[in-house]
Amino acid sequence: MDCGQASDGLQVIALTTKGSPACGTAHRVAEAYLKATHDDHRKVVVVHADDARWKCRERRGEPNPYTECVKLEDRAEKVRLLS
């Protein structure tokens, strides 16, 4: 589900079984990730959003890499950040 853009202009995508409320969480995850990584988006980090832990890392994409954050307590819930 397309959730619009993060504060830095990256596109925020929620891969979820929760429906439209997931966009709010996806944005909080995105902003926590951006704050944690600053200028080095290649780091693997664990961020906290909505009382949950999300593991975020850069993934290979065709043609561009993207960032994927996976909720550690429910791996079906994901957030992707695309340029």
C-alpha positions as a LaTeX table, in Angstrom:
\begin{tabular}{lrrr}
\hline
Residue & $x$ (\AA) & $y$ (\AA) & $z$ (\AA) \\
\hline
Met1 & 0.00 & 0.00 & 0.00 \\
Asp2 & 1.44 & 3.37 & $-1.02$ \\
Cys3 & 1.67 & 5.63 & 2.04 \\
Gly4 & 3.17 & 8.76 & 0.47 \\
Gln5 & 6.58 & 10.22 & 1.21 \\
Ala6 & 8.84 & 10.35 & 4.26 \\
Ser7 & 10.34 & 13.65 & 5.38 \\
Asp8 & 13.38 & 13.13 & 3.13 \\
Gly9 & 11.28 & 12.42 & 0.03 \\
Leu10 & 11.59 & 8.61 & 0.00 \\
Gln11 & 8.41 & 6.77 & $-0.96$ \\
Val12 & 6.88 & 4.81 & 1.96 \\
Ile13 & 5.21 & 1.48 & 1.14 \\
Ala14 & 3.43 & $-0.66$ & 3.75 \\
Leu15 & 3.27 & $-4.43$ & 3.12 \\
Thr16 & 0.63 & $-5.40$ & 5.63 \\
Thr17 & $-2.36$ & $-7.48$ & 6.56 \\
Lys18 & $-3.64$ & $-4.63$ & 8.77 \\
Gly19 & $-5.15$ & $-2.35$ & 6.10 \\
Ser20 & $-4.96$ & 1.44 & 5.86 \\
Pro21 & $-4.04$ & 2.13 & 9.52 \\
Ala22 & $-0.64$ & 0.64 & 8.66 \\
Cys23 & 0.38 & 3.84 & 6.86 \\
Gly24 & 0.68 & 5.76 & 10.13 \\
Thr25 & 2.92 & 3.05 & 11.54 \\
Ala26 & 4.90 & 2.88 & 8.28 \\
His27 & 5.66 & 6.60 & 8.51 \\
Arg28 & 6.75 & 6.32 & 12.14 \\
Val29 & 9.04 & 3.41 & 11.21 \\
Ala30 & 10.46 & 5.39 & 8.27 \\
Glu31 & 11.19 & 8.47 & 10.38 \\
Ala32 & 12.77 & 6.37 & 13.15 \\
Tyr33 & 14.98 & 4.68 & 10.54 \\
Leu34 & 16.00 & 7.98 & 8.96 \\
Lys35 & 16.85 & 9.43 & 12.38 \\
Ala36 & 18.88 & 6.33 & 13.35 \\
Thr37 & 20.92 & 6.16 & 10.16 \\
His38 & 21.42 & 9.89 & 9.43 \\
Asp39 & 23.54 & 9.89 & 6.25 \\
Asp40 & 24.60 & 6.22 & 6.27 \\
His41 & 21.55 & 4.29 & 5.05 \\
Arg42 & 23.59 & 1.12 & 4.50 \\
Lys43 & 23.63 & 0.31 & 8.21 \\
Val44 & 21.42 & $-2.43$ & 9.62 \\
Val45 & 19.46 & $-0.94$ & 12.50 \\
Val46 & 16.64 & $-1.89$ & 14.83 \\
Val47 & 14.16 & 0.93 & 15.42 \\
His48 & 11.13 & 1.20 & 17.69 \\
Ala49 & 7.72 & 2.40 & 16.50 \\
Asp50 & 4.27 & 1.84 & 17.99 \\
Asp51 & 5.66 & $-0.36$ & 20.80 \\
Ala52 & 7.31 & $-2.74$ & 18.33 \\
Arg53 & 10.84 & $-3.40$ & 17.06 \\
Trp54 & 11.62 & $-3.19$ & 13.35 \\
Lys55 & 14.85 & $-4.41$ & 11.74 \\
Cys56 & 15.80 & $-2.23$ & 8.78 \\
Arg57 & 18.43 & $-2.77$ & 6.12 \\
Glu58 & 19.20 & $-1.94$ & 2.53 \\
Arg59 & 18.15 & $-4.56$ & $-0.04$ \\
Arg60 & 19.13 & $-5.01$ & $-3.67$ \\
Gly61 & 16.54 & $-3.82$ & $-6.11$ \\
Glu62 & 16.29 & $-3.65$ & $-9.85$ \\
Pro63 & 17.53 & $-1.17$ & $-10.81$ \\
Asn64 & 17.86 & 0.69 & $-7.48$ \\
Pro65 & 18.39 & $-0.54$ & $-3.92$ \\
Tyr66 & 15.65 & 0.05 & $-1.37$ \\
Thr67 & 15.34 & $-0.14$ & 2.40 \\
Glu68 & 13.12 & $-2.77$ & 4.01 \\
Cys69 & 12.06 & $-2.79$ & 7.65 \\
Val70 & 10.53 & $-5.97$ & 9.08 \\
Lys71 & 8.54 & $-6.05$ & 12.30 \\
Leu72 & 10.39 & $-8.51$ & 14.54 \\
Glu73 & 7.23 & $-9.63$ & 16.36 \\
Asp74 & 5.28 & $-10.21$ & 13.11 \\
Arg75 & 7.48 & $-10.71$ & 10.05 \\
Ala76 & 4.48 & $-10.41$ & 7.70 \\
Glu77 & 4.48 & $-6.67$ & 8.47 \\
Lys78 & 7.03 & $-4.72$ & 6.39 \\
Val79 & 7.83 & $-1.18$ & 5.41 \\
Arg80 & 9.76 & $-0.34$ & 2.25 \\
Leu81 & 11.45 & 2.96 & 1.48 \\
Leu82 & 12.04 & 3.64 & $-2.20$ \\
Ser83 & 13.78 & 6.48 & $-3.98$ \\
\hline
\end{tabular}
